[in-house]
mmCIF file of C-alpha atoms in Angstrom:
data_model
loop_
_atom_site.group_PDB
_atom_site.id
_atom_site.type_symbol
_atom_site.label_atom_id
_atom_site.label_comp_id
_atom_site.label_asym_id
_atom_site.label_seq_id
_atom_site.Cartn_x
_atom_site.Cartn_y
_atom_site.Cartn_z
ATOM 1 C CA MET K 1 63.634 86.942 159.831
ATOM 2 C CA SER K 2 62.733 83.242 159.940
ATOM 3 C CA GLU K 3 59.191 81.869 160.126
ATOM 4 C CA ALA K 4 59.938 80.453 163.577
ATOM 5 C CA GLU K 5 60.991 83.891 164.839
ATOM 6 C CA THR K 6 57.864 85.608 163.536
ATOM 7 C CA LYS K 7 55.624 83.048 165.276
ATOM 8 C CA ARG K 8 57.046 83.481 168.756
ATOM 9 C CA ARG K 9 55.414 85.881 171.164
ATOM 10 C CA THR K 10 57.160 88.981 172.422
ATOM 11 C CA ARG K 11 57.662 89.090 176.187
ATOM 12 C CA ARG K 12 56.250 92.119 177.991
ATOM 13 C CA LEU K 13 58.584 93.116 180.808
ATOM 14 C CA SER K 14 58.177 95.749 183.494
ATOM 15 C CA ASP K 15 60.807 98.297 184.437
ATOM 16 C CA SER K 16 61.531 96.465 187.705
ATOM 17 C CA PRO K 17 65.184 95.669 188.474
ATOM 18 C CA ALA K 18 64.580 91.954 187.872
ATOM 19 C CA ASP K 19 62.956 92.526 184.488
ATOM 20 C CA ARG K 20 65.667 94.998 183.504
ATOM 21 C CA ARG K 21 68.234 92.290 184.206
ATOM 22 C CA THR K 22 66.261 89.927 181.979
ATOM 23 C CA ALA K 23 66.141 92.517 179.189
ATOM 24 C CA ALA K 24 69.861 93.234 179.521
ATOM 25 C CA ALA K 25 70.670 89.519 179.275
ATOM 26 C CA LEU K 26 68.619 89.318 176.071
ATOM 27 C CA LEU K 27 70.502 92.271 174.622
ATOM 28 C CA ARG K 28 73.880 90.750 175.502
ATOM 29 C CA ALA K 29 72.743 87.565 173.734
ATOM 30 C CA GLY K 30 72.107 89.489 170.507
ATOM 31 C CA GLU K 31 68.317 89.704 170.840
ATOM 32 C CA LEU K 32 66.117 92.725 170.073
ATOM 33 C CA VAL K 33 64.356 94.499 172.957
ATOM 34 C CA ALA K 34 62.086 97.538 172.688
ATOM 35 C CA ILE K 35 62.919 100.077 175.367
ATOM 36 C CA PRO K 36 61.297 103.293 176.583
ATOM 37 C CA THR K 37 62.976 106.646 176.072
ATOM 38 C CA GLU K 38 61.674 110.151 176.717
ATOM 39 C CA THR K 39 61.094 110.622 172.959
ATOM 40 C CA VAL K 40 59.614 107.368 171.549
ATOM 41 C CA TYR K 41 60.163 103.655 172.210
ATOM 42 C CA GLY K 42 63.386 102.403 170.644
ATOM 43 C CA LEU K 43 64.106 98.991 169.112
ATOM 44 C CA ALA K 44 67.396 98.199 170.809
ATOM 45 C CA ALA K 45 70.272 95.882 169.976
ATOM 46 C CA ASN K 46 73.923 95.726 170.967
ATOM 47 C CA ALA K 47 75.424 98.427 168.731
ATOM 48 C CA LEU K 48 78.782 96.634 168.629
ATOM 49 C CA ASP K 49 77.291 93.315 167.445
ATOM 50 C CA GLU K 50 76.845 93.530 163.684
ATOM 51 C CA ARG K 51 74.549 90.498 163.523
ATOM 52 C CA ALA K 52 72.275 91.975 166.195
ATOM 53 C CA VAL K 53 72.210 95.298 164.348
ATOM 54 C CA GLU K 54 71.259 93.532 161.129
ATOM 55 C CA ARG K 55 68.274 92.030 162.946
ATOM 56 C CA ILE K 56 66.966 95.563 163.583
ATOM 57 C CA PHE K 57 66.797 96.190 159.842
ATOM 58 C CA SER K 58 65.064 92.846 159.317
ATOM 59 C CA ALA K 59 62.489 93.260 162.101
ATOM 60 C CA LYS K 60 61.557 96.777 161.016
ATOM 61 C CA GLY K 61 61.746 96.227 157.283
ATOM 62 C CA ARG K 62 64.084 99.199 157.375
ATOM 63 C CA PRO K 63 65.801 100.485 154.210
ATOM 64 C CA GLN K 64 69.438 99.420 154.161
ATOM 65 C CA ASP K 65 70.758 102.981 153.659
ATOM 66 C CA ASN K 66 68.998 104.450 156.710
ATOM 67 C CA PRO K 67 71.509 104.932 159.589
ATOM 68 C CA LEU K 68 70.810 104.136 163.250
ATOM 69 C CA ILE K 69 71.338 106.129 166.437
ATOM 70 C CA VAL K 70 73.579 104.717 169.175
ATOM 71 C CA HIS K 71 72.382 105.258 172.751
ATOM 72 C CA ILE K 72 74.766 105.480 175.713
ATOM 73 C CA ALA K 73 74.350 105.502 179.495
ATOM 74 C CA SER K 74 76.786 108.289 180.398
ATOM 75 C CA GLN K 75 78.981 110.906 178.749
ATOM 76 C CA GLU K 76 82.034 108.760 179.476
ATOM 77 C CA ASP K 77 80.675 106.185 177.004
ATOM 78 C CA TRP K 78 80.888 108.618 174.090
ATOM 79 C CA ALA K 79 84.601 108.977 173.463
ATOM 80 C CA PRO K 80 85.309 105.362 172.347
ATOM 81 C CA LEU K 81 82.640 105.614 169.634
ATOM 82 C CA VAL K 82 83.954 108.712 167.835
ATOM 83 C CA ARG K 83 87.287 109.903 166.463
ATOM 84 C CA SER K 84 87.198 113.220 168.328
ATOM 85 C CA ILE K 85 84.820 115.454 170.268
ATOM 86 C CA PRO K 86 84.981 119.109 169.159
ATOM 87 C CA ALA K 87 84.360 121.901 171.649
ATOM 88 C CA GLU K 88 80.845 122.543 170.314
ATOM 89 C CA ALA K 89 79.868 118.909 170.873
ATOM 90 C CA ALA K 90 81.278 118.920 174.387
ATOM 91 C CA CYS K 91 79.342 122.103 175.184
ATOM 92 C CA LEU K 92 76.073 120.620 173.934
ATOM 93 C CA ALA K 93 76.617 117.356 175.787
ATOM 94 C CA GLU K 94 77.181 119.257 179.025
ATOM 95 C CA ALA K 95 74.050 121.383 178.535
ATOM 96 C CA CYS K 96 71.595 118.985 176.846
ATOM 97 C CA TRP K 97 72.476 115.446 177.932
ATOM 98 C CA PRO K 98 70.713 113.436 179.189
ATOM 99 C CA GLY K 99 68.014 114.565 176.764
ATOM 100 C CA PRO K 100 66.482 114.459 173.270
ATOM 101 C CA LEU K 101 69.568 115.543 171.325
ATOM 102 C CA THR K 102 71.522 113.289 168.936
ATOM 103 C CA MET K 103 74.940 114.421 167.677
ATOM 104 C CA ILE K 104 76.702 113.096 164.579
ATOM 105 C CA LEU K 105 80.511 112.854 164.511
ATOM 106 C CA ARG K 106 83.097 110.738 162.667
ATOM 107 C CA ARG K 107 82.831 107.174 163.936
ATOM 108 C CA SER K 108 85.674 105.206 165.432
ATOM 109 C CA ALA K 109 86.694 101.727 164.289
ATOM 110 C CA LEU K 110 84.757 100.325 167.260
ATOM 111 C CA VAL K 111 81.409 101.097 165.597
ATOM 112 C CA PRO K 112 80.360 98.605 162.907
ATOM 113 C CA GLU K 113 79.783 100.122 159.484
ATOM 114 C CA ARG K 114 76.315 98.570 159.471
ATOM 115 C CA VAL K 115 75.184 100.894 162.275
ATOM 116 C CA SER K 116 75.842 103.939 160.096
ATOM 117 C CA ALA K 117 74.529 102.376 156.865
ATOM 118 C CA GLY K 118 77.970 102.615 155.288
ATOM 119 C CA LEU K 119 78.687 106.214 156.295
ATOM 120 C CA ASN K 120 81.897 107.168 158.131
ATOM 121 C CA THR K 121 79.865 108.884 160.846
ATOM 122 C CA VAL K 122 77.951 107.793 163.928
ATOM 123 C CA ALA K 123 74.922 109.372 165.599
ATOM 124 C CA VAL K 124 75.039 109.249 169.416
ATOM 125 C CA ARG K 125 72.499 110.125 172.109
ATOM 126 C CA LEU K 126 72.336 109.968 175.891
ATOM 127 C CA PRO K 127 68.610 109.489 176.681
ATOM 128 C CA ALA K 128 66.933 111.100 179.673
ATOM 129 C CA HIS K 129 64.631 108.167 180.483
ATOM 130 C CA PRO K 130 66.067 106.470 183.587
ATOM 131 C CA THR K 131 64.950 103.010 182.447
ATOM 132 C CA ALA K 132 66.759 103.416 179.131
ATOM 133 C CA ARG K 133 69.995 104.427 180.835
ATOM 134 C CA ALA K 134 69.689 101.624 183.389
ATOM 135 C CA LEU K 135 69.220 99.066 180.604
ATOM 136 C CA ILE K 136 72.230 100.351 178.673
ATOM 137 C CA GLN K 137 74.366 100.217 181.799
ATOM 138 C CA GLU K 138 73.084 96.771 182.787
ATOM 139 C CA SER K 139 73.676 95.365 179.299
ATOM 140 C CA GLY K 140 77.262 96.649 179.308
ATOM 141 C CA CYS K 141 77.178 97.935 175.716
ATOM 142 C CA PRO K 142 75.883 100.907 173.742
ATOM 143 C CA LEU K 143 72.536 100.241 172.099
ATOM 144 C CA ALA K 144 71.546 100.983 168.529
ATOM 145 C CA ALA K 145 67.876 101.891 168.791
ATOM 146 C CA PRO K 146 65.680 103.322 166.027
ATOM 147 C CA SER K 147 61.979 103.719 166.766
ATOM 148 C CA ALA K 148 60.278 100.408 167.623
ATOM 149 C CA ASN K 149 57.819 100.277 164.724
ATOM 150 C CA ARG K 150 57.617 98.836 161.255
ATOM 151 C CA SER K 151 59.534 101.129 158.924
ATOM 152 C CA GLY K 152 57.535 104.108 157.714
ATOM 153 C CA SER K 153 54.664 103.821 160.197
ATOM 154 C CA PRO K 154 54.078 106.212 163.132
ATOM 155 C CA SER K 155 56.570 105.789 165.955
ATOM 156 C CA PRO K 156 55.253 104.157 169.163
ATOM 157 C CA THR K 157 54.957 106.186 172.350
ATOM 158 C CA ASP K 158 53.846 103.383 174.664
ATOM 159 C CA ALA K 159 54.395 99.638 174.946
ATOM 160 C CA ASN K 160 50.987 98.741 173.497
ATOM 161 C CA ARG K 161 51.839 100.575 170.274
ATOM 162 C CA VAL K 162 55.154 98.706 170.088
ATOM 163 C CA LEU K 163 53.347 95.377 170.246
ATOM 164 C CA GLU K 164 50.942 96.404 167.476
ATOM 165 C CA ASP K 165 53.906 96.400 165.086
ATOM 166 C CA MET K 166 56.457 94.129 166.732
ATOM 167 C CA ASP K 167 54.693 91.334 168.589
ATOM 168 C CA GLY K 168 56.402 88.114 167.532
ATOM 169 C CA ARG K 169 59.208 89.946 165.732
ATOM 170 C CA ILE K 170 61.354 90.835 168.771
ATOM 171 C CA ALA K 171 62.245 89.126 172.033
ATOM 172 C CA ALA K 172 60.757 91.613 174.498
ATOM 173 C CA VAL K 173 59.436 95.077 175.220
ATOM 174 C CA VAL K 174 60.170 96.844 178.495
ATOM 175 C CA ASP K 175 57.070 98.799 179.548
ATOM 176 C CA GLY K 176 58.266 102.099 180.983
ATOM 177 C CA GLY K 177 54.977 103.937 180.545
ATOM 178 C CA PRO K 178 54.124 106.640 177.988
ATOM 179 C CA CYS K 179 56.893 108.736 176.468
ATOM 180 C CA GLN K 180 57.159 112.318 177.668
ATOM 181 C CA VAL K 181 58.289 114.161 174.515
ATOM 182 C CA GLY K 182 56.510 112.117 171.850
ATOM 183 C CA VAL K 183 58.673 112.829 168.776
ATOM 184 C CA GLU K 184 62.174 111.595 168.032
ATOM 185 C CA SER K 185 65.292 113.442 169.114
ATOM 186 C CA THR K 186 66.845 116.469 167.456
ATOM 187 C CA VAL K 187 69.706 115.362 165.177
ATOM 188 C CA LEU K 188 72.663 117.725 164.731
ATOM 189 C CA ASP K 189 75.558 117.055 162.355
ATOM 190 C CA LEU K 190 78.839 118.333 163.826
ATOM 191 C CA THR K 191 81.220 116.618 161.426
ATOM 192 C CA GLY K 192 82.245 119.859 159.712
ATOM 193 C CA VAL K 193 82.883 122.158 162.657
ATOM 194 C CA GLU K 194 86.561 121.301 163.122
ATOM 195 C CA ALA K 195 87.140 122.437 159.519
ATOM 196 C CA GLY K 196 85.278 125.697 160.109
ATOM 197 C CA GLY K 197 81.820 124.599 158.960
ATOM 198 C CA ARG K 198 78.575 125.272 160.777
ATOM 199 C CA PRO K 199 76.641 122.640 162.725
ATOM 200 C CA ARG K 200 73.756 121.356 160.585
ATOM 201 C CA LEU K 201 70.313 120.489 161.925
ATOM 202 C CA LEU K 202 69.146 117.333 160.112
ATOM 203 C CA ARG K 203 66.044 116.511 162.144
ATOM 204 C CA PRO K 204 64.195 118.846 164.540
ATOM 205 C CA GLY K 205 63.056 117.545 167.901
ATOM 206 C CA GLY K 206 62.683 118.476 171.550
ATOM 207 C CA VAL K 207 65.905 120.520 171.630
ATOM 208 C CA THR K 208 65.064 123.482 169.413
ATOM 209 C CA ALA K 209 67.279 125.320 166.940
ATOM 210 C CA ALA K 210 67.066 128.406 169.156
ATOM 211 C CA ARG K 211 68.335 126.427 172.136
ATOM 212 C CA LEU K 212 71.241 125.062 170.106
ATOM 213 C CA GLU K 213 72.186 128.526 168.840
ATOM 214 C CA SER K 214 72.074 129.954 172.351
ATOM 215 C CA LEU K 215 74.810 127.454 173.272
ATOM 216 C CA ILE K 216 77.089 127.214 170.215
ATOM 217 C CA GLY K 217 76.141 130.014 167.840
ATOM 218 C CA SER K 218 74.787 129.805 164.305
ATOM 219 C CA VAL K 219 73.222 126.501 163.197
ATOM 220 C CA GLU K 220 72.344 125.687 159.585
ATOM 221 C CA ILE K 221 68.954 124.039 159.042
ATOM 222 C CA ASP K 222 69.214 121.392 156.344
ATOM 223 C CA PRO K 223 66.769 121.919 153.455
ATOM 224 C CA ALA K 224 65.515 118.354 153.973
ATOM 225 C CA VAL K 225 63.937 119.409 157.289
ATOM 226 C CA THR K 226 61.104 121.040 155.342
ATOM 227 C CA GLY K 227 61.546 119.353 151.946
ATOM 228 C CA ARG K 228 62.738 116.281 150.117
ATOM 229 C CA LEU K 229 66.334 115.138 149.758
ATOM 230 C CA ARG K 230 67.833 115.951 146.381
ATOM 231 C CA GLU K 231 67.892 113.136 143.839
ATOM 232 C CA GLY K 232 70.754 110.763 144.695
ATOM 233 C CA GLU K 233 71.550 112.436 148.031
ATOM 234 C CA ARG K 234 72.248 110.028 150.904
ATOM 235 C CA ALA K 235 70.365 110.298 154.159
ATOM 236 C CA ALA K 236 72.783 111.333 156.926
ATOM 237 C CA SER K 237 70.151 110.895 159.636
ATOM 238 C CA PRO K 238 67.072 108.779 160.317
ATOM 239 C CA GLY K 239 63.815 110.338 159.126
ATOM 240 C CA MET K 240 65.280 112.298 156.220
ATOM 241 C CA LYS K 241 64.767 110.335 153.032
ATOM 242 C CA TYR K 242 61.626 108.243 152.993
ATOM 243 C CA LYS K 243 57.932 108.838 153.494
ATOM 244 C CA HIS K 244 57.904 108.403 157.208
ATOM 245 C CA TYR K 245 55.674 108.347 160.295
ATOM 246 C CA ALA K 246 52.707 107.577 158.005
ATOM 247 C CA PRO K 247 49.457 105.751 158.793
ATOM 248 C CA ALA K 248 47.605 103.780 156.133
ATOM 249 C CA ALA K 249 45.188 106.713 155.874
ATOM 250 C CA HIS K 250 45.873 109.298 153.188
ATOM 251 C CA VAL K 251 47.146 112.399 155.024
ATOM 252 C CA ILE K 252 46.948 115.891 153.524
ATOM 253 C CA LEU K 253 48.621 118.755 155.408
ATOM 254 C CA VAL K 254 46.475 121.900 155.295
ATOM 255 C CA ARG K 255 48.352 125.187 155.760
ATOM 256 C CA GLY K 256 46.547 128.417 156.606
ATOM 257 C CA THR K 257 44.474 130.163 159.252
ATOM 258 C CA ALA K 258 42.294 128.281 161.711
ATOM 259 C CA GLU K 259 39.203 129.668 159.998
ATOM 260 C CA GLY K 260 40.479 128.675 156.551
ATOM 261 C CA TYR K 261 41.324 125.167 157.755
ATOM 262 C CA ILE K 262 37.886 124.613 159.274
ATOM 263 C CA ALA K 263 36.074 125.939 156.191
ATOM 264 C CA PHE K 264 38.195 123.758 153.887
ATOM 265 C CA VAL K 265 37.658 120.574 155.889
ATOM 266 C CA ASN K 266 33.935 121.166 156.285
ATOM 267 C CA LYS K 267 33.672 121.494 152.503
ATOM 268 C CA GLN K 268 36.025 118.683 151.471
ATOM 269 C CA ALA K 269 35.615 115.884 154.006
ATOM 270 C CA GLY K 270 33.482 112.905 153.054
ATOM 271 C CA PRO K 271 31.874 110.243 155.277
ATOM 272 C CA GLN K 272 35.103 108.198 155.523
ATOM 273 C CA ASP K 273 37.335 111.211 156.123
ATOM 274 C CA ALA K 274 38.413 113.022 159.290
ATOM 275 C CA ALA K 275 40.117 116.127 160.552
ATOM 276 C CA LEU K 276 43.444 115.694 162.325
ATOM 277 C CA CYS K 277 43.093 118.892 164.238
ATOM 278 C CA PHE K 278 43.758 120.987 167.312
ATOM 279 C CA GLU K 279 41.492 120.746 170.356
ATOM 280 C CA GLU K 280 40.142 124.241 169.742
ATOM 281 C CA ASP K 281 38.797 123.234 166.295
ATOM 282 C CA CYS K 282 36.400 120.501 167.403
ATOM 283 C CA ASP K 283 33.229 122.527 167.986
ATOM 284 C CA SER K 284 33.416 124.150 164.535
ATOM 285 C CA LEU K 285 33.976 120.970 162.490
ATOM 286 C CA ARG K 286 31.107 119.095 160.820
ATOM 287 C CA THR K 287 33.087 115.906 160.282
ATOM 288 C CA ALA K 288 34.800 113.245 162.357
ATOM 289 C CA PHE K 289 37.955 114.446 164.044
ATOM 290 C CA ILE K 290 40.983 113.297 165.999
ATOM 291 C CA THR K 291 42.935 115.887 167.949
ATOM 292 C CA TYR K 292 46.693 115.937 168.372
ATOM 293 C CA GLY K 293 47.205 118.839 170.805
ATOM 294 C CA ARG K 294 46.400 122.490 171.397
ATOM 295 C CA ARG K 295 46.982 125.114 168.685
ATOM 296 C CA ASP K 296 49.429 127.272 170.628
ATOM 297 C CA ASP K 297 51.114 124.444 172.539
ATOM 298 C CA PRO K 298 53.647 122.633 170.330
ATOM 299 C CA GLU K 299 54.767 120.432 173.212
ATOM 300 C CA SER K 300 51.235 119.028 173.502
ATOM 301 C CA GLN K 301 51.195 118.501 169.713
ATOM 302 C CA ALA K 302 54.489 116.587 169.823
ATOM 303 C CA HIS K 303 53.241 114.473 172.713
ATOM 304 C CA GLY K 304 49.982 113.540 170.960
ATOM 305 C CA LEU K 305 50.914 113.356 167.274
ATOM 306 C CA PHE K 306 51.992 109.744 166.749
ATOM 307 C CA ASP K 307 49.158 108.285 168.800
ATOM 308 C CA ALA K 308 46.702 110.412 166.820
ATOM 309 C CA LEU K 309 48.156 109.156 163.527
ATOM 310 C CA ARG K 310 47.680 105.567 164.679
ATOM 311 C CA ARG K 311 44.095 106.268 165.745
ATOM 312 C CA LEU K 312 43.306 107.305 162.163
ATOM 313 C CA ASP K 313 43.782 103.693 161.117
ATOM 314 C CA GLU K 314 41.954 102.315 164.144
ATOM 315 C CA GLN K 315 38.944 104.379 163.030
ATOM 316 C CA ARG K 316 39.463 103.348 159.386
ATOM 317 C CA VAL K 317 39.787 106.900 158.155
ATOM 318 C CA ARG K 318 40.298 107.143 154.393
ATOM 319 C CA THR K 319 41.642 110.721 154.151
ATOM 320 C CA ALA K 320 42.831 112.845 157.064
ATOM 321 C CA TYR K 321 43.091 116.620 156.701
ATOM 322 C CA ALA K 322 45.825 117.667 159.127
ATOM 323 C CA ALA K 323 45.916 121.138 160.640
ATOM 324 C CA CYS K 324 49.364 122.622 160.094
ATOM 325 C CA PRO K 325 51.315 123.573 163.238
ATOM 326 C CA SER K 326 53.550 126.583 163.682
ATOM 327 C CA VAL K 327 57.140 126.020 162.566
ATOM 328 C CA GLU K 328 58.543 127.819 165.618
ATOM 329 C CA GLY K 329 60.349 125.964 168.403
ATOM 330 C CA VAL K 330 59.192 122.380 168.894
ATOM 331 C CA GLY K 331 56.522 123.136 166.289
ATOM 332 C CA LEU K 332 59.178 122.662 163.600
ATOM 333 C CA ALA K 333 59.561 119.030 164.734
ATOM 334 C CA VAL K 334 55.792 118.475 164.547
ATOM 335 C CA TYR K 335 55.646 120.076 161.081
ATOM 336 C CA ASN K 336 58.569 117.932 159.903
ATOM 337 C CA ARG K 337 56.790 114.710 160.998
ATOM 338 C CA LEU K 338 53.434 115.705 159.520
ATOM 339 C CA LEU K 339 55.026 116.725 156.232
ATOM 340 C CA ARG K 340 56.540 113.264 155.886
ATOM 341 C CA ALA K 341 53.393 111.499 157.082
ATOM 342 C CA ALA K 342 51.625 113.318 154.231
ATOM 343 C CA GLY K 343 54.290 112.361 151.711
ATOM 344 C CA PHE K 344 54.812 116.132 151.208
ATOM 345 C CA GLU K 345 51.203 116.585 149.985
ATOM 346 C CA THR K 346 50.026 120.000 151.148
ATOM 347 C CA VAL K 347 47.141 122.399 150.503
ATOM 348 C CA ASP K 348 47.298 126.135 151.194
ATOM 349 C CA VAL K 349 44.091 127.878 152.337
ATOM 350 C CA GLN K 350 43.306 131.412 153.447
#
């Protein structure tokens, strides 16, 4: 990105029809526009314009081997982007779209290789946020849109957080209010099903593994959901390979009972440290704290997580001891994000 581009200010647009037309015109011209979705804000560009897609990588500082997700406005927009749509994919699209589910299939020649970071696949999603769909339709093209943050930092869930990372680096942000879900979409790899393989969950999100299995049967959960990729293995989905979603603060994920977590933090935390905890923990902690939801409510955890991670840096926290969520349902998505925010550094307590 040139020095002139980094000095310009990013326009803040509303979700009014007039401002959506302005945003769509920018997208057609090859510019970058941050847009609201129900999961997190996405950094959008025309997915069929390779130069525009390359600008996403530049603006984010995104690793070159990290594929993007293509967003569409309706199910009819899907077929031209992929070689075929197996029955399982069609079933999931009917049941879960619009919504926080991304499906990976073999890409057609229409999709630039750059979108998929050199892979022969493409990840596609139909977002539920009405502003996102209106912008895609108005722009007249599918939109490649990873999260609208600098690579590796916590994803933004409102327009203010987008501007913290992207002001001056992109043309505009469309302010559609806070995101409802708060963590990125579920990513499901369906490339092997036509050859008899099982669908493979690469990234957990708002559509749970149980929901997927209720619709299409057995789903394999990739080992990288709860661990690191093997040495030399390529990332097939965003959020798999690198330390991700991380604040500048040192995050340690603490696994164990509520009592064990509180006792550990009260013993370990110094004056520049904080607990990244559940609301129920506050009264028992003798250190600074930032909450990210309720203990038995993974949806509230997902909604609050990324904002809480950003507040750690606003409060200049040195080390954050994060309470570990359940790995059931949407909790698996929260655990996946926290594990990567911590760079896989965990402590087990009683």
